Short mmCIF file of C-alpha atoms in Angstrom, two decimals:
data_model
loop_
_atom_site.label_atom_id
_atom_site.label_comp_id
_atom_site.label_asym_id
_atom_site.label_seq_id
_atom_site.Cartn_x
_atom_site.Cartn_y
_atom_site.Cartn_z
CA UNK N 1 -30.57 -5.09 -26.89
CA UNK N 2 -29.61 -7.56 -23.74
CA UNK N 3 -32.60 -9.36 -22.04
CA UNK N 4 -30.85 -7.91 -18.69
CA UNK N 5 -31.24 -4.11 -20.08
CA UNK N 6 -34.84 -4.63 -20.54
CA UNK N 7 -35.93 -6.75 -17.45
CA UNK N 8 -34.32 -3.49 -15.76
CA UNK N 9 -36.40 -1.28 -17.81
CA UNK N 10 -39.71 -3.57 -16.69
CA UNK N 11 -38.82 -3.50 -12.92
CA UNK N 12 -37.75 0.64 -13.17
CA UNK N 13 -34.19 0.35 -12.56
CA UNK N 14 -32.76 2.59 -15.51
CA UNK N 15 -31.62 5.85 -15.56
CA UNK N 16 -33.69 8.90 -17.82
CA UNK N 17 -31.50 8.39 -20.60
CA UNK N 18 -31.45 4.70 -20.74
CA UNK N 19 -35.14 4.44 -20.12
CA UNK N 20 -34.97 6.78 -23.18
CA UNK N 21 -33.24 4.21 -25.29
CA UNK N 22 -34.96 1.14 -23.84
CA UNK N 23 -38.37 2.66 -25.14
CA UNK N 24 -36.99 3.81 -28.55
CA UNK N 25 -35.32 0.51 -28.98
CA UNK N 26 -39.17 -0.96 -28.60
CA UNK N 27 -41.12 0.80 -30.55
CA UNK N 28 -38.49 0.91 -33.53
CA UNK N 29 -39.77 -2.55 -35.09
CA UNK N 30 -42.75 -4.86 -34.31
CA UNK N 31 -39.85 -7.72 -33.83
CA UNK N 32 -39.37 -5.57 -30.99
CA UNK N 33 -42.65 -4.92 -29.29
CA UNK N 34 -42.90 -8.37 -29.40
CA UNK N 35 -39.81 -9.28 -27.70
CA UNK N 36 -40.66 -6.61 -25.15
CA UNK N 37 -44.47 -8.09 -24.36
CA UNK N 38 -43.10 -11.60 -24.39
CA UNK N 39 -40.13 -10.61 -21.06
CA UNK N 40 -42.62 -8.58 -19.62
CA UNK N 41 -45.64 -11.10 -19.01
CA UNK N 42 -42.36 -13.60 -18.19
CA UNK N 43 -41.72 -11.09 -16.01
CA UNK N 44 -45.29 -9.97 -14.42
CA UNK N 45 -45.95 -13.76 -14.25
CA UNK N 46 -42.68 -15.35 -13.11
CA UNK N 47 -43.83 -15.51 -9.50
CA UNK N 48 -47.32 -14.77 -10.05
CA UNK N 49 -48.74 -18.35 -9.77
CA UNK N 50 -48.04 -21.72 -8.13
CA UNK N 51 -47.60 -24.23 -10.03
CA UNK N 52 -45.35 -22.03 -12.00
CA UNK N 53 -46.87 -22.27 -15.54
CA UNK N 54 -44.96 -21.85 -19.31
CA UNK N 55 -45.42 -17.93 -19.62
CA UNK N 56 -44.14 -18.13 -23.16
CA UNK N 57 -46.53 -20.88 -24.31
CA UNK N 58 -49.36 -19.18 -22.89
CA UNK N 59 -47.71 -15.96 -24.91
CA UNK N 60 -48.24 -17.59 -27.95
CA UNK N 61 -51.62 -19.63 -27.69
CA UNK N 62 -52.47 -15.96 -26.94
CA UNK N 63 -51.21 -15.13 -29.77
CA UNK N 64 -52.20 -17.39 -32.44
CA UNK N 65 -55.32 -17.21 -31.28
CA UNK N 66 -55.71 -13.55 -32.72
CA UNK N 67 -55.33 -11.37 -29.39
CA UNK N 68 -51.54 -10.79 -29.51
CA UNK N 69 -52.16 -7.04 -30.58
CA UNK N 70 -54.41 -6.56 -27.39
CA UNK N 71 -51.76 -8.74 -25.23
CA UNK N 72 -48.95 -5.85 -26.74
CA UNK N 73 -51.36 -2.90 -26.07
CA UNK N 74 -51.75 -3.94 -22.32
CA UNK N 75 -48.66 -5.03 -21.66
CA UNK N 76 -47.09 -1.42 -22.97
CA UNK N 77 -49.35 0.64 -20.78
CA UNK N 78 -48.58 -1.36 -17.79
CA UNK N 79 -44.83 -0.89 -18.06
CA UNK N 80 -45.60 3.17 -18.38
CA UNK N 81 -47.86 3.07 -15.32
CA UNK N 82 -45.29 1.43 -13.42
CA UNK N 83 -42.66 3.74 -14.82
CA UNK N 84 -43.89 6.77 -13.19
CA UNK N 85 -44.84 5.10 -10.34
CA UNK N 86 -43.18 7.13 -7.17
CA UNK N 87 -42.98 5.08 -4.28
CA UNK N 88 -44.12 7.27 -1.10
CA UNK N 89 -44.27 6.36 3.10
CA UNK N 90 -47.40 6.02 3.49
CA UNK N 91 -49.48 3.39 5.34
CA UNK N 92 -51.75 0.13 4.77
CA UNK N 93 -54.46 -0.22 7.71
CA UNK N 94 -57.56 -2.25 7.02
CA UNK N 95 -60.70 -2.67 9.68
CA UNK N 96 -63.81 -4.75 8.89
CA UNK N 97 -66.40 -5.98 10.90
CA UNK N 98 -69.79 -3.49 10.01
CA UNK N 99 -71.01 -2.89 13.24
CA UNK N 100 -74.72 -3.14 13.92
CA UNK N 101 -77.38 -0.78 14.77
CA UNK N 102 -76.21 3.57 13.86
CA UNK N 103 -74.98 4.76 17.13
CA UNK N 104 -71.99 4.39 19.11
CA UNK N 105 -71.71 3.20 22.69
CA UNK N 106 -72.02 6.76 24.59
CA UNK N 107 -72.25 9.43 21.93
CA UNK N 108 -75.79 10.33 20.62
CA UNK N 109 -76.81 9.81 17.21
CA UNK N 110 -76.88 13.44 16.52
CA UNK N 111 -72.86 13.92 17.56
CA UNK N 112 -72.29 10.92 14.75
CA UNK N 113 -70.48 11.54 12.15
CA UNK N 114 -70.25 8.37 9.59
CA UNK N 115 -68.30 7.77 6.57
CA UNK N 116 -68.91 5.26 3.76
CA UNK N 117 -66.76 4.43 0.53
CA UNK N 118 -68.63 2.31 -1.94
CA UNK N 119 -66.47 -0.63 -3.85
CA UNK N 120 -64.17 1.20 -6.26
CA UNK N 121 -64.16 4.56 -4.51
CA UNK N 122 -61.37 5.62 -1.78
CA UNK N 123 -61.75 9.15 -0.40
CA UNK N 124 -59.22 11.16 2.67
CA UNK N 125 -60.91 12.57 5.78
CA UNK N 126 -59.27 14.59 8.31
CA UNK N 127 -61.06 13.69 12.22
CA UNK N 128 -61.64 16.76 14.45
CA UNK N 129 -58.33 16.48 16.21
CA UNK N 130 -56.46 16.67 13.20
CA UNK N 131 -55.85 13.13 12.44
CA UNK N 132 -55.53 12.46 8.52
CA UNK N 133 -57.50 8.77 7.14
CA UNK N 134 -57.32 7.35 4.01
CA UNK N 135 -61.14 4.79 3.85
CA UNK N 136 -60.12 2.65 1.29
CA UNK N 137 -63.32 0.97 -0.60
CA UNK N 138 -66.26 -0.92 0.75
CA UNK N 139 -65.31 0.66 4.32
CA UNK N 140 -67.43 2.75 6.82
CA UNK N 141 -65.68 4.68 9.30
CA UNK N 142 -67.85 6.11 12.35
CA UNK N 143 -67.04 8.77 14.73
CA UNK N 144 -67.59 11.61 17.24
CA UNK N 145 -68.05 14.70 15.21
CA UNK N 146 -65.90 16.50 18.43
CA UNK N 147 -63.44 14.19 20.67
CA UNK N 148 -64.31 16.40 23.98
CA UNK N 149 -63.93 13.14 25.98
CA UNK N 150 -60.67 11.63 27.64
CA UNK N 151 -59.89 9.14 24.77
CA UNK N 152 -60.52 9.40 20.82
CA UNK N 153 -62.53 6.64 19.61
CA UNK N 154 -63.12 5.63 16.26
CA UNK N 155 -65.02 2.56 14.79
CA UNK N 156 -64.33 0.99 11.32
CA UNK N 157 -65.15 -1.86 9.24
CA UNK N 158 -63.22 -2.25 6.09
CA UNK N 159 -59.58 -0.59 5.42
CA UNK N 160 -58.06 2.62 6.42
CA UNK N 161 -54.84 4.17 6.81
CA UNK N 162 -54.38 6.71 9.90
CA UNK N 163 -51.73 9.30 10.56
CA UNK N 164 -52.87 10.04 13.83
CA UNK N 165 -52.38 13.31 15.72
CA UNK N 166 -50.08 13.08 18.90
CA UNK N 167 -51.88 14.27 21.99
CA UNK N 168 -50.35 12.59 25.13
CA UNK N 169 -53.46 13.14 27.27
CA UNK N 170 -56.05 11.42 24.97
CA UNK N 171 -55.13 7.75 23.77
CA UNK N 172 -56.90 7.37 19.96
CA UNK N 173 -58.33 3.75 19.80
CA UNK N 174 -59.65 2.44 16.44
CA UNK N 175 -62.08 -0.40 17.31
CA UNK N 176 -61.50 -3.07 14.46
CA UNK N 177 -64.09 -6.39 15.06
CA UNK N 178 -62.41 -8.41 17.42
CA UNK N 179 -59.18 -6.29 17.07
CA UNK N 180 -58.58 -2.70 19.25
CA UNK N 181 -55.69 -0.52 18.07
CA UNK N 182 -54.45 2.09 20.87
CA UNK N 183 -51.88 4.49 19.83
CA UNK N 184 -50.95 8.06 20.96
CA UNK N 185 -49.77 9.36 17.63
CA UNK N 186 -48.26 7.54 14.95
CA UNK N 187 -48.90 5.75 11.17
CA UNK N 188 -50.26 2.40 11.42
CA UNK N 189 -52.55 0.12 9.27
CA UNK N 190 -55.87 -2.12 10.28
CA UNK N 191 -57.47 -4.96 8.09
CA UNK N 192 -60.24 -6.15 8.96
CA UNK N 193 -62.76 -7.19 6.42
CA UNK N 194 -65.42 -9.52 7.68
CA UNK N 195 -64.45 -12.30 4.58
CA UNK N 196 -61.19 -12.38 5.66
CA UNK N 197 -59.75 -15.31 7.81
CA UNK N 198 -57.30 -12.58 10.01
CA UNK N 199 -58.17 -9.07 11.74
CA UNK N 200 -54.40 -7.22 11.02
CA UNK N 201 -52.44 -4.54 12.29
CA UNK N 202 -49.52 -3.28 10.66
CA UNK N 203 -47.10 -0.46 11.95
CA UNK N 204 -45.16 1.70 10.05
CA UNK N 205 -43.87 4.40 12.62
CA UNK N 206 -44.28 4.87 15.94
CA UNK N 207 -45.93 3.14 18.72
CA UNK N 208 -49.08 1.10 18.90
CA UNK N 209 -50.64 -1.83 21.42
CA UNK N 210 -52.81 -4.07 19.99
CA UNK N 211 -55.69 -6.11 22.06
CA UNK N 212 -58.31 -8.10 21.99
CA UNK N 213 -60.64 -10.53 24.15
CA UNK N 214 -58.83 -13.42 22.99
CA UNK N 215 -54.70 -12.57 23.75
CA UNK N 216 -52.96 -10.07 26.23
CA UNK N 217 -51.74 -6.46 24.87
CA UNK N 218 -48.62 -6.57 22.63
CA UNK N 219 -46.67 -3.44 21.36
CA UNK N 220 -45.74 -3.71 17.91
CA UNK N 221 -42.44 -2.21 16.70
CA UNK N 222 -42.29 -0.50 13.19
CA UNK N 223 -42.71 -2.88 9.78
CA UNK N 224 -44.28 -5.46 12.31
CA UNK N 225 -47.91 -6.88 11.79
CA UNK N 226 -50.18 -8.32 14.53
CA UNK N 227 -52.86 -10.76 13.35
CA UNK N 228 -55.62 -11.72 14.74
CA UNK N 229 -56.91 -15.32 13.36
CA UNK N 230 -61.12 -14.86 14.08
CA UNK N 231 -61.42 -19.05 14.43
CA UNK N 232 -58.47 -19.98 16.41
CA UNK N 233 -58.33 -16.88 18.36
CA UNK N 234 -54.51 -16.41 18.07
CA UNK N 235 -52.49 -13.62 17.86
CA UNK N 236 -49.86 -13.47 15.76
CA UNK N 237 -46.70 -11.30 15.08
CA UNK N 238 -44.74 -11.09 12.29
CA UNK N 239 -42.40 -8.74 10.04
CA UNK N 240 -43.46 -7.03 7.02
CA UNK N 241 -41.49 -4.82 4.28
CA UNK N 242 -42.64 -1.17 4.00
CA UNK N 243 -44.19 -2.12 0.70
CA UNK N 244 -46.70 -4.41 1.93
CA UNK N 245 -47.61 -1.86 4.52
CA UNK N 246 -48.68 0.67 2.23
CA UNK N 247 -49.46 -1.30 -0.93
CA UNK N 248 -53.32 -0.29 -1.24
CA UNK N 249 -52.71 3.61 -0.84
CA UNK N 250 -50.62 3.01 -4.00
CA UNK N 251 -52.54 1.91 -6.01
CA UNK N 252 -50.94 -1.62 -5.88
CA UNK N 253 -52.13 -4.79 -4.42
CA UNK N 254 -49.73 -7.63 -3.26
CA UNK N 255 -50.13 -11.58 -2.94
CA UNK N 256 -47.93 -13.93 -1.02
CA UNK N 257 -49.11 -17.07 -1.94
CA UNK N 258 -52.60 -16.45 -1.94
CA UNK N 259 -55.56 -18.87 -2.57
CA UNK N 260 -57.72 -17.28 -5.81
CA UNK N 261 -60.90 -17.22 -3.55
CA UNK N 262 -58.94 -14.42 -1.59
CA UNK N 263 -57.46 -12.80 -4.72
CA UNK N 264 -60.77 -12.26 -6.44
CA UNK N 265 -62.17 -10.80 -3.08
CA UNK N 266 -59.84 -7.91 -3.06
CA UNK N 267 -60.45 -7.27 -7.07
CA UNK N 268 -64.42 -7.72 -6.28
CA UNK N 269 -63.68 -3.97 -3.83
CA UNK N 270 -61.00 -2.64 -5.83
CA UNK N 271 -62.41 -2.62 -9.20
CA UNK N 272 -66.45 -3.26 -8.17
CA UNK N 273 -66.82 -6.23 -10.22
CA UNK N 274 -68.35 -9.43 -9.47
CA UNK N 275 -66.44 -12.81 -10.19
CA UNK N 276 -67.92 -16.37 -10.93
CA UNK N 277 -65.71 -18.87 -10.73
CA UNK N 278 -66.97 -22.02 -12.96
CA UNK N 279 -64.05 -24.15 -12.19
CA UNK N 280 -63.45 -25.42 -8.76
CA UNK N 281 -59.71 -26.74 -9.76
CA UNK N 282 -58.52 -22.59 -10.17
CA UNK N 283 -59.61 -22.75 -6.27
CA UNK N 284 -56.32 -24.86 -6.12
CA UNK N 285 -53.76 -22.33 -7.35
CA UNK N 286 -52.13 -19.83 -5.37
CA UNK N 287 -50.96 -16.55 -6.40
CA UNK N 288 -47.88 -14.36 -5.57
CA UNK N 289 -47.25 -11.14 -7.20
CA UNK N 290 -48.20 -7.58 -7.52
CA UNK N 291 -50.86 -5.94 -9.26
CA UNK N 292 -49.21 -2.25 -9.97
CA UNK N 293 -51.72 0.15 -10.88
CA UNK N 294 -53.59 -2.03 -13.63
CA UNK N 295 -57.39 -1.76 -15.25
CA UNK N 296 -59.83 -4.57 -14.69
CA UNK N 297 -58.24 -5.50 -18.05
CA UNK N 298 -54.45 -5.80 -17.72
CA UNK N 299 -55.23 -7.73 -14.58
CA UNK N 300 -57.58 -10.61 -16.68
CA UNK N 301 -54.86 -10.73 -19.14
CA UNK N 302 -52.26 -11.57 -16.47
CA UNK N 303 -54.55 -14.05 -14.87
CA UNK N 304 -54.83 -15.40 -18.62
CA UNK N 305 -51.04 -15.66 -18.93
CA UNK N 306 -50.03 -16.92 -15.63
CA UNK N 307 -52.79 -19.39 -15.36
CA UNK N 308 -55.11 -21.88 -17.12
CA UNK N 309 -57.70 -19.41 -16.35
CA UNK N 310 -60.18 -18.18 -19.58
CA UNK N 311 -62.82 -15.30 -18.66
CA UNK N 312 -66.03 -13.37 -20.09
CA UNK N 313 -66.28 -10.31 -19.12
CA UNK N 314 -70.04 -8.62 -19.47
CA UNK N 315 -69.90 -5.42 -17.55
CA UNK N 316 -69.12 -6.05 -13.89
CA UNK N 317 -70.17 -9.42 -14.22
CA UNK N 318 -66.67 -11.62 -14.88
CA UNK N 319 -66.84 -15.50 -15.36
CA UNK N 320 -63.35 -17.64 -14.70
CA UNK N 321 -63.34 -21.06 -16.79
#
């Protein structure tokens, strides 16, 4: 079978019935499953890492050093997860910033309503008005538990994805850190975890203006992403693809060349494991690529492939050498 037929298979670009073939043709031989695992961590690592390392070297040390069955196990279940993977348009909003103290400026503690995913755990909530939020992990989301009052404010720290309710009369304002988000009714996406460098808006549809105490109010169009940088207090606009928008409520998460420091922070919420990093020269590399639906596992093993990066994993507790 052509390289070509199979790198389409990998990235989901067959038919039913050649998929069909593609995955008989594999598991026919163990010449084949090899061949297969051997383009797909090419593939999965291709762009994965800067310096762009020998894939198929790694492959093998992998290999001769007695884990190749593992390597073929993983790398099979990722290309099944990925090919039933339904792309959907949804949104990516992240918020950080915890605020202090349990009460919000002008609603009493008793009216509070407050919402907290631990690392690992995302959960929907629909707000009184009807607005629909995704909390994505290690967030807290705090709120009025009835929005009698003129505008409908909400307070969050962490990452969430709204798909807010249109009511002309009552602006809804998400209070991000440094960052506020005023829409009227649209789908729109906040970051704004306190490690992270940038407080970020991204719209998908509809209308929002972005503000802050450091830069005038811009209106974003849709696939556009305001950021925020916390140390030079700059505001920044740029355009994003739909997939980078609403990578997290898939399941996915996406690197453009991305220092490691930053990568492990996101798989420190996503998968609620803690990372020690014994090497200061993997601080160096930077990583673009996708992460599409994988275990704790299949994402060590790519690490292991695309980079000269060795782990131990005890429980939650995962060492990089």
């Amino acid at each position: 079978m052509k390289d070509e037929t199979i790198v389409k298979y990998i990235e989901g670009e067959l038919g039913e019935e050649e998929k069909r073939r593609v995955m008989e043709w594999i598991f026919s031989t163990q010449e084949n499953q090899e061949r297969y695992n051997l383009l797909k961590a090419k593939h999965t690592a291709s762009g994965f890492n800067i310096p762009v390392l020998d894939t198929e070297q790694a492959y093998l040390r992998v290999k001769e050093a007695g884990r190749n069955k593992k390597l073929r196990q993983v790398l099979i279940r990722v290309t099944s997860v990925a090919a039933i993977l339904a792309l959907g348009l949804l949104i990516f909003n992240v918020l950080n910033s915890r605020g202090s103290g349990s009460a919000l400026p002008g609603i009493a503690e008793t009216e509070l309503v407050e919402e907290i995913t631990p690392k690992g755990v995302s959960r929907e909530i629909e707000l009184p008005d009807g607005t629909q939020v995704v909390l994505n992990v290690d967030s807290q989301l705090r709120y009025s538990r009835s929005f009698t009052d003129s505008i409908r404010e909400v307070f969050l720290s962490g990452e969430a994805y709204f798909e807010v309710q249109r009511d002309t009369t009552r602006p809804f304002i998400v209070h991000a850190g440094e960052m506020n988000v005023k829409v009227l009714g649209t789908s729109f996406n906040v970051r704004s975890y306190s490690e992270d460098t940038d407080v970020r808006t991204t719209l998908v549809e509809g209308v929002v203006e972005v503000g802050s105490a450091y830069a005038a109010p811009v209106k974003l169009e849709p696939l556009q992403a305001a950021m925020l940088n916390r140390e030079e207090k700059h505001l920044k606009i740029k355009k994003v693809s739909r997939e980078e928008a609403v990578s997290w409520k898939e399941g996915k998460l996406i690197f453009m060349e991305t220092p490691l420091e930053e990568v492990l922070e996101d798989l420190e919420r996503k998968y609620d494991v803690n990372f020690k990093v014994q090497s200061e020269a993997l601080y160096e590399y930077l990583y673009t690529g996708t992460f599409d639906n994988l275990t704790i596992e299949e994402v060590l093993k790519v690490l292991q492939i695309s980079s000269p990066i060795d782990y131990k994993k005890e429980e939650n507790k995962i060492t990089l050498y």
